[in-house]
Amino acid sequence: MSVEAPRLRLDKWLWQARFFKTRSLAARVVAAGHVRVNAQKVHKPAGTIRPGDVLTFTQGRAVRVVKVVALGDRRGPAPEAQTLYEDLTPVKETGPKNPAYEGKGRPTGKDRRMLGSFRSGPLE
């Protein structure tokens, strides 16, 4: 006899891993078809997952990609929830968009003049 790998409901795991505040919210997102398990769209919150599966879903305006490392027993504190998954979400570079202004807070008059010259090009 072979022992089958443990499984857990998708909505319950998303809630235990603290990606969604309530289990019903996680179920709604899954039912709307916004979650993929191993690149396959899932429409049933009762769909099961196991360690090694890769989940892709939207959270707010960001797309999250996580690999299931473990199945939880309960919805514990955040440090415990972070041990349930490995985050594979690509990191976006957040650098200054304009070299004339480095994001030091509210721009001064001099900063605004430099921004204007950067946008319109050098004055000749």
PDB file of C-alpha atoms in Angstrom:
ATOM      1  CA  MET A   1       0.000   0.000   0.000  1.00  0.00           C
ATOM      2  CA  SER A   2       1.236   3.455  -0.826  1.00  0.00           C
ATOM      3  CA  VAL A   3       0.616   6.344   1.496  1.00  0.00           C
ATOM      4  CA  GLU A   4      -0.791   9.362  -0.313  1.00  0.00           C
ATOM      5  CA  ALA A   5       0.778  12.756   0.327  1.00  0.00           C
ATOM      6  CA  PRO A   6      -1.241  14.966   2.687  1.00  0.00           C
ATOM      7  CA  ARG A   7      -3.526  17.497   1.030  1.00  0.00           C
ATOM      8  CA  LEU A   8      -5.369  20.615   2.166  1.00  0.00           C
ATOM      9  CA  ARG A   9      -8.150  22.760   0.721  1.00  0.00           C
ATOM     10  CA  LEU A  10      -6.828  25.655  -1.339  1.00  0.00           C
ATOM     11  CA  ASP A  11      -8.922  28.354   0.353  1.00  0.00           C
ATOM     12  CA  LYS A  12      -7.976  27.082   3.807  1.00  0.00           C
ATOM     13  CA  TRP A  13      -4.246  27.106   2.986  1.00  0.00           C
ATOM     14  CA  LEU A  14      -4.387  30.654   1.543  1.00  0.00           C
ATOM     15  CA  TRP A  15      -6.110  31.779   4.740  1.00  0.00           C
ATOM     16  CA  GLN A  16      -3.661  29.910   7.029  1.00  0.00           C
ATOM     17  CA  ALA A  17      -0.679  31.375   5.160  1.00  0.00           C
ATOM     18  CA  ARG A  18      -2.192  34.829   5.793  1.00  0.00           C
ATOM     19  CA  PHE A  19      -2.579  35.904   2.178  1.00  0.00           C
ATOM     20  CA  PHE A  20      -6.245  36.720   2.827  1.00  0.00           C
ATOM     21  CA  LYS A  21      -7.886  38.062   5.959  1.00  0.00           C
ATOM     22  CA  THR A  22     -10.809  35.649   5.958  1.00  0.00           C
ATOM     23  CA  ARG A  23     -11.356  32.188   4.568  1.00  0.00           C
ATOM     24  CA  SER A  24     -14.494  33.318   2.747  1.00  0.00           C
ATOM     25  CA  LEU A  25     -12.491  36.031   0.979  1.00  0.00           C
ATOM     26  CA  ALA A  26      -9.938  33.426  -0.093  1.00  0.00           C
ATOM     27  CA  ALA A  27     -12.778  31.201  -1.339  1.00  0.00           C
ATOM     28  CA  ARG A  28     -14.264  34.096  -3.315  1.00  0.00           C
ATOM     29  CA  VAL A  29     -10.942  34.819  -5.034  1.00  0.00           C
ATOM     30  CA  VAL A  30     -10.524  31.136  -5.947  1.00  0.00           C
ATOM     31  CA  ALA A  31     -14.125  30.850  -7.180  1.00  0.00           C
ATOM     32  CA  ALA A  32     -13.623  33.907  -9.394  1.00  0.00           C
ATOM     33  CA  GLY A  33     -10.798  32.062 -11.164  1.00  0.00           C
ATOM     34  CA  HIS A  34      -7.983  34.334  -9.981  1.00  0.00           C
ATOM     35  CA  VAL A  35      -5.800  31.514  -8.643  1.00  0.00           C
ATOM     36  CA  ARG A  36      -3.617  29.116 -10.620  1.00  0.00           C
ATOM     37  CA  VAL A  37      -2.162  25.919  -9.202  1.00  0.00           C
ATOM     38  CA  ASN A  38       0.797  24.660 -11.232  1.00  0.00           C
ATOM     39  CA  ALA A  39      -0.255  26.970 -14.136  1.00  0.00           C
ATOM     40  CA  GLN A  40      -3.822  25.530 -14.190  1.00  0.00           C
ATOM     41  CA  LYS A  41      -6.762  27.815 -13.360  1.00  0.00           C
ATOM     42  CA  VAL A  42      -8.748  26.640 -10.366  1.00  0.00           C
ATOM     43  CA  HIS A  43     -12.396  27.611  -9.842  1.00  0.00           C
ATOM     44  CA  LYS A  44     -13.204  25.455  -6.800  1.00  0.00           C
ATOM     45  CA  PRO A  45     -12.160  26.569  -3.312  1.00  0.00           C
ATOM     46  CA  ALA A  46     -12.319  22.911  -2.260  1.00  0.00           C
ATOM     47  CA  GLY A  47      -9.522  22.063  -4.697  1.00  0.00           C
ATOM     48  CA  THR A  48      -6.642  20.434  -2.885  1.00  0.00           C
ATOM     49  CA  ILE A  49      -2.976  21.359  -2.810  1.00  0.00           C
ATOM     50  CA  ARG A  50       0.086  19.598  -1.481  1.00  0.00           C
ATOM     51  CA  PRO A  51       3.691  20.605  -0.755  1.00  0.00           C
ATOM     52  CA  GLY A  52       5.583  21.388  -3.950  1.00  0.00           C
ATOM     53  CA  ASP A  53       2.650  23.042  -5.763  1.00  0.00           C
ATOM     54  CA  VAL A  54       3.211  26.532  -7.187  1.00  0.00           C
ATOM     55  CA  LEU A  55       0.375  29.045  -6.715  1.00  0.00           C
ATOM     56  CA  THR A  56      -0.085  32.204  -8.758  1.00  0.00           C
ATOM     57  CA  PHE A  57      -2.707  34.737  -7.654  1.00  0.00           C
ATOM     58  CA  THR A  58      -3.371  38.429  -7.378  1.00  0.00           C
ATOM     59  CA  GLN A  59      -3.213  40.156  -4.041  1.00  0.00           C
ATOM     60  CA  GLY A  60      -4.258  43.761  -4.308  1.00  0.00           C
ATOM     61  CA  ARG A  61      -2.546  45.070  -7.446  1.00  0.00           C
ATOM     62  CA  ALA A  62       0.404  42.706  -7.225  1.00  0.00           C
ATOM     63  CA  VAL A  63       0.724  39.230  -8.694  1.00  0.00           C
ATOM     64  CA  ARG A  64       2.107  36.748  -6.178  1.00  0.00           C
ATOM     65  CA  VAL A  65       3.899  33.513  -7.042  1.00  0.00           C
ATOM     66  CA  VAL A  66       4.493  31.168  -4.108  1.00  0.00           C
ATOM     67  CA  LYS A  67       5.611  27.580  -3.724  1.00  0.00           C
ATOM     68  CA  VAL A  68       3.847  25.537  -1.057  1.00  0.00           C
ATOM     69  CA  VAL A  69       6.469  24.222   1.374  1.00  0.00           C
ATOM     70  CA  ALA A  70       4.226  22.855   4.110  1.00  0.00           C
ATOM     71  CA  LEU A  71       0.585  22.481   5.061  1.00  0.00           C
ATOM     72  CA  GLY A  72      -0.455  24.236   8.239  1.00  0.00           C
ATOM     73  CA  ASP A  73      -2.419  22.893  11.180  1.00  0.00           C
ATOM     74  CA  ARG A  74      -3.795  26.253  12.247  1.00  0.00           C
ATOM     75  CA  ARG A  75      -3.759  29.949  11.384  1.00  0.00           C
ATOM     76  CA  GLY A  76      -0.932  31.057  13.606  1.00  0.00           C
ATOM     77  CA  PRO A  77       1.150  34.218  13.828  1.00  0.00           C
ATOM     78  CA  ALA A  78       2.797  35.726  10.747  1.00  0.00           C
ATOM     79  CA  PRO A  79       6.284  34.235  11.359  1.00  0.00           C
ATOM     80  CA  GLU A  80       4.713  30.773  11.554  1.00  0.00           C
ATOM     81  CA  ALA A  81       2.652  31.427   8.404  1.00  0.00           C
ATOM     82  CA  GLN A  82       5.761  32.488   6.461  1.00  0.00           C
ATOM     83  CA  THR A  83       7.255  29.026   6.974  1.00  0.00           C
ATOM     84  CA  LEU A  84       4.407  27.515   4.918  1.00  0.00           C
ATOM     85  CA  TYR A  85       5.592  28.952   1.596  1.00  0.00           C
ATOM     86  CA  GLU A  86       8.563  30.143  -0.424  1.00  0.00           C
ATOM     87  CA  ASP A  87       7.989  33.446  -2.197  1.00  0.00           C
ATOM     88  CA  LEU A  88       8.934  33.245  -5.897  1.00  0.00           C
ATOM     89  CA  THR A  89       7.478  36.636  -6.840  1.00  0.00           C
ATOM     90  CA  PRO A  90       9.899  38.511  -9.101  1.00  0.00           C
ATOM     91  CA  VAL A  91      11.314  41.604  -7.424  1.00  0.00           C
ATOM     92  CA  LYS A  92      10.726  44.848  -9.282  1.00  0.00           C
ATOM     93  CA  GLU A  93      13.477  47.428  -9.185  1.00  0.00           C
ATOM     94  CA  THR A  94      12.442  50.520  -7.303  1.00  0.00           C
ATOM     95  CA  GLY A  95      14.961  53.158  -8.173  1.00  0.00           C
ATOM     96  CA  PRO A  96      14.553  56.836  -8.838  1.00  0.00           C
ATOM     97  CA  LYS A  97      12.567  57.314 -12.025  1.00  0.00           C
ATOM     98  CA  ASN A  98      14.168  60.663 -12.692  1.00  0.00           C
ATOM     99  CA  PRO A  99      17.868  61.215 -11.992  1.00  0.00           C
ATOM    100  CA  ALA A 100      17.257  64.938 -11.377  1.00  0.00           C
ATOM    101  CA  TYR A 101      15.009  64.174  -8.395  1.00  0.00           C
ATOM    102  CA  GLU A 102      16.052  61.436  -5.985  1.00  0.00           C
ATOM    103  CA  GLY A 103      12.842  61.162  -3.967  1.00  0.00           C
ATOM    104  CA  LYS A 104      14.013  63.036  -0.854  1.00  0.00           C
ATOM    105  CA  GLY A 105      10.491  64.109   0.045  1.00  0.00           C
ATOM    106  CA  ARG A 106       8.793  67.189  -1.313  1.00  0.00           C
ATOM    107  CA  PRO A 107      10.888  68.787  -4.091  1.00  0.00           C
ATOM    108  CA  THR A 108      12.300  72.266  -3.550  1.00  0.00           C
ATOM    109  CA  GLY A 109      12.071  75.056  -6.102  1.00  0.00           C
ATOM    110  CA  LYS A 110      15.537  74.182  -7.386  1.00  0.00           C
ATOM    111  CA  ASP A 111      14.497  70.529  -7.757  1.00  0.00           C
ATOM    112  CA  ARG A 112      11.396  71.539  -9.735  1.00  0.00           C
ATOM    113  CA  ARG A 113      13.468  73.713 -12.093  1.00  0.00           C
ATOM    114  CA  MET A 114      15.833  70.799 -12.651  1.00  0.00           C
ATOM    115  CA  LEU A 115      12.882  68.505 -13.357  1.00  0.00           C
ATOM    116  CA  GLY A 116      11.532  70.988 -15.893  1.00  0.00           C
ATOM    117  CA  SER A 117      14.852  71.160 -17.703  1.00  0.00           C
ATOM    118  CA  PHE A 118      15.082  67.357 -17.667  1.00  0.00           C
ATOM    119  CA  ARG A 119      11.664  66.979 -19.283  1.00  0.00           C
ATOM    120  CA  SER A 120      12.072  69.599 -21.965  1.00  0.00           C
ATOM    121  CA  GLY A 121      15.726  68.886 -22.708  1.00  0.00           C
ATOM    122  CA  PRO A 122      18.672  71.230 -22.514  1.00  0.00           C
ATOM    123  CA  LEU A 123      18.018  74.879 -23.286  1.00  0.00           C
ATOM    124  CA  GLU A 124      20.189  76.316 -26.030  1.00  0.00           C
TER     125      GLU A 124
END
